PDB file of C-alpha atoms in Angstrom:
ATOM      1  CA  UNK A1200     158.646 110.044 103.793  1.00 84.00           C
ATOM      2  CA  UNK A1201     158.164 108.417 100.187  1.00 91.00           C
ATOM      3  CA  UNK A1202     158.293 105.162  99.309  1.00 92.00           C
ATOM      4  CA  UNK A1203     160.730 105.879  96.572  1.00 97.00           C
ATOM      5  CA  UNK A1204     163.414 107.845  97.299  1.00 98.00           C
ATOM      6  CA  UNK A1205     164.587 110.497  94.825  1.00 98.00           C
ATOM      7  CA  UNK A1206     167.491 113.275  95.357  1.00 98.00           C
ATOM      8  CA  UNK A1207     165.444 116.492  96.019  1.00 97.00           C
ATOM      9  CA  UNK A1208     167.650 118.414  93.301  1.00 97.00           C
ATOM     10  CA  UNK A1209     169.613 117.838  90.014  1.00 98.00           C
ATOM     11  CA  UNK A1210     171.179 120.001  87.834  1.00 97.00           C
ATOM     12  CA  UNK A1211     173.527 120.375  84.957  1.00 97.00           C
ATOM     13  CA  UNK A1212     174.455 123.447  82.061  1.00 97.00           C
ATOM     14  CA  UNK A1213     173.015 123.248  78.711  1.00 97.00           C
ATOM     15  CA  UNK A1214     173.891 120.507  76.696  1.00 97.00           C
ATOM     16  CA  UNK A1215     174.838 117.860  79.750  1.00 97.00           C
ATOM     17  CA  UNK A1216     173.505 114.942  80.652  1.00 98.00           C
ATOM     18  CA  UNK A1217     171.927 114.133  83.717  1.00 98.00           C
ATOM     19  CA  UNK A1218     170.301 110.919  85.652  1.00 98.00           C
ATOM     20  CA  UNK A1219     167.676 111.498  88.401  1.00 98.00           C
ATOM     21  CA  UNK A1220     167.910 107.615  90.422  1.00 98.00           C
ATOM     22  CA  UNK A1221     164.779 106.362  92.436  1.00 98.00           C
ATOM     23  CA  UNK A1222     165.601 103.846  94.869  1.00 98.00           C
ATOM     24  CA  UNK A1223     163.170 101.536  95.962  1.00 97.00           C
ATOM     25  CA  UNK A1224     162.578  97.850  97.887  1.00 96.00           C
ATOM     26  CA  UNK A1225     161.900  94.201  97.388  1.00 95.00           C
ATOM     27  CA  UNK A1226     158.669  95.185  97.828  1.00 95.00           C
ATOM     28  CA  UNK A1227     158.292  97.648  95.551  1.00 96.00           C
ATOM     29  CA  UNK A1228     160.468  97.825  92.058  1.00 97.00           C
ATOM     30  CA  UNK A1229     162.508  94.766  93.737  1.00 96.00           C
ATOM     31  CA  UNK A1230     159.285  92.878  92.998  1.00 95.00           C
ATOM     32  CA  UNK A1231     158.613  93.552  89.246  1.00 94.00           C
ATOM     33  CA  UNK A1232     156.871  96.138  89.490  1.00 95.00           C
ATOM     34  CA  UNK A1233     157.063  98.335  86.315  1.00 96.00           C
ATOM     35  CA  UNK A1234     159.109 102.391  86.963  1.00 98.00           C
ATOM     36  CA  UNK A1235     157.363 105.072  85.389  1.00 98.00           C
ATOM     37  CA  UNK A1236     158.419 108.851  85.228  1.00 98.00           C
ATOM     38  CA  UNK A1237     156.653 111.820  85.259  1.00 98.00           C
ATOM     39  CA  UNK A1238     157.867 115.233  84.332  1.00 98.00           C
ATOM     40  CA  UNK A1239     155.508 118.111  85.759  1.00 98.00           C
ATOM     41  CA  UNK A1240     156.266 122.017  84.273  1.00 97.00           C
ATOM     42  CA  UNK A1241     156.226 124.853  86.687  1.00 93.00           C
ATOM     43  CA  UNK A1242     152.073 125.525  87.186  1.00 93.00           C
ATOM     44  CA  UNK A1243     150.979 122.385  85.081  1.00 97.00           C
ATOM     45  CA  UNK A1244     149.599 119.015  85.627  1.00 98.00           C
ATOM     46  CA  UNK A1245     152.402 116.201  85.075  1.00 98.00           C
ATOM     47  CA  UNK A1246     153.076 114.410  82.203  1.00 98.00           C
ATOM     48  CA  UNK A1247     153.927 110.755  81.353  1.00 98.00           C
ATOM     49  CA  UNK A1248     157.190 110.532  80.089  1.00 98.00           C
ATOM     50  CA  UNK A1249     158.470 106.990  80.237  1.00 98.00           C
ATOM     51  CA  UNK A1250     156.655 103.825  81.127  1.00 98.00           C
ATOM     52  CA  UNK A1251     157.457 100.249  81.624  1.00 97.00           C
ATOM     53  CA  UNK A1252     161.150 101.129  82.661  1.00 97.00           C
ATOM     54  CA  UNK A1253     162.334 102.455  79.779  1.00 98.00           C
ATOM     55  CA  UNK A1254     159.719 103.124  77.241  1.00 98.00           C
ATOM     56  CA  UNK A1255     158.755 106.519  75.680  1.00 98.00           C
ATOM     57  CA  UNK A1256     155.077 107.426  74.912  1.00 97.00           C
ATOM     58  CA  UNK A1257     155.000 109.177  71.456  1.00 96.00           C
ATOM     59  CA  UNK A1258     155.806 112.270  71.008  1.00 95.00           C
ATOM     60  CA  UNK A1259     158.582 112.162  74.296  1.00 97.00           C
ATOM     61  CA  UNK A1260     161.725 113.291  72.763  1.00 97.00           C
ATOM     62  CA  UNK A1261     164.727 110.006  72.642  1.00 96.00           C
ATOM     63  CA  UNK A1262     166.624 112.365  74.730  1.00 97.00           C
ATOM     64  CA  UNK A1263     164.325 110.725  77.665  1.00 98.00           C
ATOM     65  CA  UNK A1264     165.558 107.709  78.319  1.00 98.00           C
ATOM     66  CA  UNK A1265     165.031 105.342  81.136  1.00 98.00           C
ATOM     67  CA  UNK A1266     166.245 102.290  82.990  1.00 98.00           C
ATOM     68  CA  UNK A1267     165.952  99.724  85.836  1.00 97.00           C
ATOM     69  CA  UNK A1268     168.378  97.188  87.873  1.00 96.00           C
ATOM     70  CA  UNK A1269     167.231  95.309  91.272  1.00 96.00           C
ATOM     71  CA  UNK A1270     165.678  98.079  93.195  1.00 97.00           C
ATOM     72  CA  UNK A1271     166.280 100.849  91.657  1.00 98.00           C
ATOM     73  CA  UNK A1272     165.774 102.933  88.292  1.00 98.00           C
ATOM     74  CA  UNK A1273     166.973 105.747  87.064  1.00 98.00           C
ATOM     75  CA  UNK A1274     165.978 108.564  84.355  1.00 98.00           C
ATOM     76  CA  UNK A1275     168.528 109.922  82.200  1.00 98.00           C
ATOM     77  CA  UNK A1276     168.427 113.446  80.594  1.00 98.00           C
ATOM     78  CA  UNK A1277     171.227 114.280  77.628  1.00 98.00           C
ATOM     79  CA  UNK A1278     171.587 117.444  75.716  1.00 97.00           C
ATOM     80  CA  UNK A1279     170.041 119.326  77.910  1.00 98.00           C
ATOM     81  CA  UNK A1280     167.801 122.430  77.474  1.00 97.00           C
ATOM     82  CA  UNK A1281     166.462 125.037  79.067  1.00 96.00           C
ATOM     83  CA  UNK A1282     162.938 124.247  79.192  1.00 96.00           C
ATOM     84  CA  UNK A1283     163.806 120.788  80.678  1.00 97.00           C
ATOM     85  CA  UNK A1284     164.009 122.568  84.130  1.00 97.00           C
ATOM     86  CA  UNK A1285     160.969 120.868  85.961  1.00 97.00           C
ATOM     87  CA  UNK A1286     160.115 118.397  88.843  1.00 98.00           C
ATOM     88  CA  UNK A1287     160.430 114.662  87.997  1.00 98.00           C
ATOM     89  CA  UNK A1288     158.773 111.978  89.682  1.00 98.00           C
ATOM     90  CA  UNK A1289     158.869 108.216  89.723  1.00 98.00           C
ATOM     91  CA  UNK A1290     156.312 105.789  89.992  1.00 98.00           C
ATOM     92  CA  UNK A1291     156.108 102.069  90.964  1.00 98.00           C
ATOM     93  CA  UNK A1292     153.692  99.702  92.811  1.00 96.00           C
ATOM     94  CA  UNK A1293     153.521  98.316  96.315  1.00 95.00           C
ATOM     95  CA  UNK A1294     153.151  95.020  97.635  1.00 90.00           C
ATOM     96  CA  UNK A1295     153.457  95.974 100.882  1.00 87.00           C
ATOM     97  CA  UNK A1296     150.835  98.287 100.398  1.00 85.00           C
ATOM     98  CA  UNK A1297     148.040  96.349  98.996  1.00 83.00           C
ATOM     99  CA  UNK A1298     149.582  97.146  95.533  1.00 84.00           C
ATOM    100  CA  UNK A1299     148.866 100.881  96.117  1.00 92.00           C
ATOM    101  CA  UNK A1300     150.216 102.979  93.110  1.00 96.00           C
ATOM    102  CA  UNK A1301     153.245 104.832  94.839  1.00 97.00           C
ATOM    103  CA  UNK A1302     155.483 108.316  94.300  1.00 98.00           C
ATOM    104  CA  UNK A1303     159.056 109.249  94.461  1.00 98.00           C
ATOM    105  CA  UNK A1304     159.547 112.307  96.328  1.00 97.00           C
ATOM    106  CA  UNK A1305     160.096 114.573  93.207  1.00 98.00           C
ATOM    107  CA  UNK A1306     163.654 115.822  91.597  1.00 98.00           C
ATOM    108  CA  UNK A1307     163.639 119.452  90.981  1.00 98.00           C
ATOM    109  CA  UNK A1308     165.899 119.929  87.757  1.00 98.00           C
ATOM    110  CA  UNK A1309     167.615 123.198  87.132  1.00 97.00           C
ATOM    111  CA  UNK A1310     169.322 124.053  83.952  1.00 97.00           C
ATOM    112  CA  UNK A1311     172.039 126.386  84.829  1.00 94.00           C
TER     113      UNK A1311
ATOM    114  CA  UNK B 264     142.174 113.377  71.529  1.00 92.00           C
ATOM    115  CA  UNK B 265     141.416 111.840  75.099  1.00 95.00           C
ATOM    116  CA  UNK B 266     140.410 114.828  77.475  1.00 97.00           C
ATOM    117  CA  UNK B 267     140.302 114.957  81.076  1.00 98.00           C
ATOM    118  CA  UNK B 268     138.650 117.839  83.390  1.00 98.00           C
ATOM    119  CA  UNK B 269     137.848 117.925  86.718  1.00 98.00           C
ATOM    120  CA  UNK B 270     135.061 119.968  88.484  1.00 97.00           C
ATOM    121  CA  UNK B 271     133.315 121.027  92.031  1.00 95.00           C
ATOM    122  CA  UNK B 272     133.998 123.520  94.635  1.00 96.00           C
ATOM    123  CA  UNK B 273     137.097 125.007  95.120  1.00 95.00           C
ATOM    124  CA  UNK B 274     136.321 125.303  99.255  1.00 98.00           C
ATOM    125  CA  UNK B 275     135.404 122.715 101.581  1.00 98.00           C
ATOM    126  CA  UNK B 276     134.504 123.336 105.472  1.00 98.00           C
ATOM    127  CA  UNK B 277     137.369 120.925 107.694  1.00 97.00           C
ATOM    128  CA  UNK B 278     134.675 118.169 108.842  1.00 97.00           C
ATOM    129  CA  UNK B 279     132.427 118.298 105.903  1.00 98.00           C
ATOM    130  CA  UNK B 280     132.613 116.025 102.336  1.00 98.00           C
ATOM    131  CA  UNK B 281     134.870 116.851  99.403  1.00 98.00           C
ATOM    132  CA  UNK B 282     133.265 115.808  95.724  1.00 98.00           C
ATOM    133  CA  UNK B 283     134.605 115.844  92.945  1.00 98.00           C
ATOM    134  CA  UNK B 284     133.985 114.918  89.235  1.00 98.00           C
ATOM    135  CA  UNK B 285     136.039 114.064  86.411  1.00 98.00           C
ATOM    136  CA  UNK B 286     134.412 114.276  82.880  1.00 98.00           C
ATOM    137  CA  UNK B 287     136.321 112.059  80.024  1.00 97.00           C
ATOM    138  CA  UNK B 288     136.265 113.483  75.946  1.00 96.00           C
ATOM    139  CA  UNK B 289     137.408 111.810  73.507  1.00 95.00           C
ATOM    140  CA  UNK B 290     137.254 108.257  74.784  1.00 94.00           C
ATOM    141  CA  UNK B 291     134.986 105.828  75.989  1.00 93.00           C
ATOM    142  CA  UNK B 292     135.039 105.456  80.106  1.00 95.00           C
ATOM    143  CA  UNK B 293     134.001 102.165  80.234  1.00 92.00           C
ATOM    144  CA  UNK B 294     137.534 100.846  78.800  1.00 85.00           C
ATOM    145  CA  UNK B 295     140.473 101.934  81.151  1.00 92.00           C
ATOM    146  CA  UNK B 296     140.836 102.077  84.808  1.00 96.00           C
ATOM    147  CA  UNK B 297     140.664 105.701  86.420  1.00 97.00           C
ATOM    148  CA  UNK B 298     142.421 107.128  88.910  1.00 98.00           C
ATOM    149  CA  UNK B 299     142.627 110.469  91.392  1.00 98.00           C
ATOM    150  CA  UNK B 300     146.272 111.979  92.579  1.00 98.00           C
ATOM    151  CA  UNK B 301     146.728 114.418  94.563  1.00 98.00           C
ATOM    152  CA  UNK B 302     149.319 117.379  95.190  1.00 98.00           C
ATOM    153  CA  UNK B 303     149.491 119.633  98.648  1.00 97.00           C
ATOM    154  CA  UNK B 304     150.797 122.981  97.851  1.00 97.00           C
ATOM    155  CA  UNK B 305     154.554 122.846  97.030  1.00 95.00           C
ATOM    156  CA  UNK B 306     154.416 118.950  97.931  1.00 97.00           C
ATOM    157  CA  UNK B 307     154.755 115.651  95.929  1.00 97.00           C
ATOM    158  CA  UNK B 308     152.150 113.505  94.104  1.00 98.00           C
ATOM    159  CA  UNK B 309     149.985 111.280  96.560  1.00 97.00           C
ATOM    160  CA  UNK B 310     148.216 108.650  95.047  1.00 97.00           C
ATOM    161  CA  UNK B 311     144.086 108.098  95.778  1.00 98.00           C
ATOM    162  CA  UNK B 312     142.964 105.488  94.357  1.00 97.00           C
ATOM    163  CA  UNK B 313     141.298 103.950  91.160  1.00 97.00           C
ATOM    164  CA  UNK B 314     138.220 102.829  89.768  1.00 97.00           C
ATOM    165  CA  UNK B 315     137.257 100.355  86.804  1.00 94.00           C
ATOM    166  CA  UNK B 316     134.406 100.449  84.681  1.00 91.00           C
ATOM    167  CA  UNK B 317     132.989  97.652  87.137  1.00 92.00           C
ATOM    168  CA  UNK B 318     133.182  99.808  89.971  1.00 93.00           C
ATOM    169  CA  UNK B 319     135.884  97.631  91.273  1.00 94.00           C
ATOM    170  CA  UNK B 320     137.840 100.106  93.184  1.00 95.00           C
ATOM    171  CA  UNK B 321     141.254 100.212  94.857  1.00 95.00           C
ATOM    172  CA  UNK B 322     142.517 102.905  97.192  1.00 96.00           C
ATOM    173  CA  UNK B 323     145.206 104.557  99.015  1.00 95.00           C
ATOM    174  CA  UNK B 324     145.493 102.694 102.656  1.00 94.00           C
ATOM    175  CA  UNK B 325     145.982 105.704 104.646  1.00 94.00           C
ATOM    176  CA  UNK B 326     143.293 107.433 102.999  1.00 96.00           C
ATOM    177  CA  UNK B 327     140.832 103.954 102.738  1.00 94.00           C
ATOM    178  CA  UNK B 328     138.708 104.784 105.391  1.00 95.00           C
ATOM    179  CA  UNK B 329     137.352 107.799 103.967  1.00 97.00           C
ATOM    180  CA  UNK B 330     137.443 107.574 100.260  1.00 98.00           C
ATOM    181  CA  UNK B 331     134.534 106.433  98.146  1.00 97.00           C
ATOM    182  CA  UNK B 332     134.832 106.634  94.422  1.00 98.00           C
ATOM    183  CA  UNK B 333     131.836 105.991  91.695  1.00 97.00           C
ATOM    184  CA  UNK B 334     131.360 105.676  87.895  1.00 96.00           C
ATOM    185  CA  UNK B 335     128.841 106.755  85.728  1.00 95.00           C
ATOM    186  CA  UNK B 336     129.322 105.378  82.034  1.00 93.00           C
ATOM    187  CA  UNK B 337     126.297 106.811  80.693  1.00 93.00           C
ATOM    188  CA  UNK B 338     127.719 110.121  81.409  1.00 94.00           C
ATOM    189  CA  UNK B 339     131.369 109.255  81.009  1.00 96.00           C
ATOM    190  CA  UNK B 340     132.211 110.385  84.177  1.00 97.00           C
ATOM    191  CA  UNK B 341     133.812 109.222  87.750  1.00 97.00           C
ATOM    192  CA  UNK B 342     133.583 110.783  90.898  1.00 98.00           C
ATOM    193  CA  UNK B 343     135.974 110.877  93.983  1.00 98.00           C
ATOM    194  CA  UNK B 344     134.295 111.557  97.574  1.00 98.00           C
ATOM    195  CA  UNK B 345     136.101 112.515 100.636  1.00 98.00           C
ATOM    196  CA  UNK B 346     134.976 112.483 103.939  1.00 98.00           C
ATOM    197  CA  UNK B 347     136.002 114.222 107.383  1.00 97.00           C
ATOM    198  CA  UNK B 348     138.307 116.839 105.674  1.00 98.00           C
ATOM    199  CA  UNK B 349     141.228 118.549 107.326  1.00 98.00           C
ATOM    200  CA  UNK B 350     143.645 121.097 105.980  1.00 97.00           C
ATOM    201  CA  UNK B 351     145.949 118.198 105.160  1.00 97.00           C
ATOM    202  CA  UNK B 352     143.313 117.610 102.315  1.00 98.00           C
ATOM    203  CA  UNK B 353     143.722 121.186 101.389  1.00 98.00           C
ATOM    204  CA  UNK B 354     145.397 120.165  97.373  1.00 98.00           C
ATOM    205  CA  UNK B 355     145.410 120.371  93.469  1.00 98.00           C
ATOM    206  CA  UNK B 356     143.284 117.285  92.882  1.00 98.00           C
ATOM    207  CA  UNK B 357     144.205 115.040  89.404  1.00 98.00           C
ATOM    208  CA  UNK B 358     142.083 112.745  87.775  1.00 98.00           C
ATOM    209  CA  UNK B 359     144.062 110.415  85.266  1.00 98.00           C
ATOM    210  CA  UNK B 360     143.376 107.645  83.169  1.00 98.00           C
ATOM    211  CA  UNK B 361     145.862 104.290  83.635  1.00 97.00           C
ATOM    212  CA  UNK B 362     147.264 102.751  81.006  1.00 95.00           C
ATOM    213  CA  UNK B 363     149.753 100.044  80.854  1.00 95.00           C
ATOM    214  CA  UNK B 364     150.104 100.272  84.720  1.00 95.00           C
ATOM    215  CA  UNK B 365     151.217 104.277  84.344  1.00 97.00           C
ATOM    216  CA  UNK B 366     149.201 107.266  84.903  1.00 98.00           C
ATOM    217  CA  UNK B 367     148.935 108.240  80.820  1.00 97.00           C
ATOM    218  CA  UNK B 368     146.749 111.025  80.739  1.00 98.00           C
ATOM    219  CA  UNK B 369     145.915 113.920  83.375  1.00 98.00           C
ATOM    220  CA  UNK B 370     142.984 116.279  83.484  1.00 98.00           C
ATOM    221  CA  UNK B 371     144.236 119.936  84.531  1.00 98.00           C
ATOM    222  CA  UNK B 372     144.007 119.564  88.131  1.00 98.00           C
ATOM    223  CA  UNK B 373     141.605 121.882  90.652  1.00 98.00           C
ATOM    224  CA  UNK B 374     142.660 123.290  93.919  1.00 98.00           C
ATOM    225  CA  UNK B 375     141.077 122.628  97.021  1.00 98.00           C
ATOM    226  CA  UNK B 376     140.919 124.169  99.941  1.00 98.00           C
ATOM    227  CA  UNK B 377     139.896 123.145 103.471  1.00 98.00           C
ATOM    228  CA  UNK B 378     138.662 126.178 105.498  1.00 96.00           C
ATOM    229  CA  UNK B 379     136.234 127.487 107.531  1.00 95.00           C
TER     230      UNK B 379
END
């Protein structure tokens, strides 16, 4: 069981938009915690791809974007492609947890 | 360009140590904090703790007990330790560098394997 909870699988068609959300607590996101996402490729290590809530590192595409509200963020994906089809995790810190660095559960994204 | 790669064996007897070392390119070690993520096979990421140039370390809580982590900025290079291994420890082990709170850079990950 994860900290932060992610749906275990989005998906959308070429071209789409899609949001993966990460729900969290007061102790977690709820407390000010930064979000940070990770996008990990079939066989590779993962990636940063947005940090701080909503900022890109360079070289992340603007088609990343993402966002956070009370105790919960989300990741948005628009104009899909094909080699966007990969897990995505979120990140946060714990209070609870003696401010232990903790995961989402991963989104598996598949580009139909 | 900031390089990460991580080394030691790729099988570990349930009971014995784990060890593993993460060499940094491209960058100095002593600036940064460091960190070690896991992944079981077909799993999510689990985080291990981190370590600062100090040696000021902070750790996972339900993995506290038998984690040690070390630094060696002469050879720009930190080390995770493991104790009392199980085949729950049996993962692709990560060692990243942190930077503004996120986990900015990953070394290529190595597989290990608890097994007799």
């Amino acid at each position: 069981q994860s900290v932060l909870t992610q749906p275990p699988s989005v998906s959308g068609a070429p071209g789409q938009r899609v949001t993966i959300s990460c729900t969290g607590s007061s102790f977690n996101i709820g407390a000010g915690y930064g979000v940070h996402w990770y996008q990990q490729l079939p066989g590779a290590a993962p990636k940063l791809l947005i940090y701080g809530d909503s900022n890109r590192p360079s070289g992340v595409p603007d088609r990343f974007s993402g966002a956070k509200s009370g105790t919960s963020a989300s990741l948005a994906i628009t104009g899909l492609q094909a080699d966007d089809e990969a897990d995505y995790y979120c990140q946060s810190y714990d209070n609870s947890l003696s401010a232990s660095a903790v995961f989402g559960g991963g989104t598996k994204l598949t580009v139909l | 360009q900031v390089q990460l790669q991580e080394s030691g064996p790729g099988l570990v007897k349930p009971s014995e140590t784990l060890s593993l070392t993460c060499s940094v390119s491209g960058a100095s070690i002593s600036s940064h904090y460091w960190s070690w993520i896991r992944q079981p096979p077909g799993k999510g990421l689990e985080w291990i703790g981190y370590i600062n140039s100090s040696g000021s370390t902070n750790k996972n809580p339900s993995l506290k007990s038998r984690v040690s982590m070390s630094i060696d900025t002469s050879q720009n290079h930190f080390s995770l330790k493991l104790t009392s291994v199980t085949a729950a420890d049996t993962a692709v082990y990560f060692c990243t560098r942190i930077a503004r709170d996120s986990f900015e850079i990953w070394g290529q990950g190595t597989m290990v394997t608890v097994s007799s």
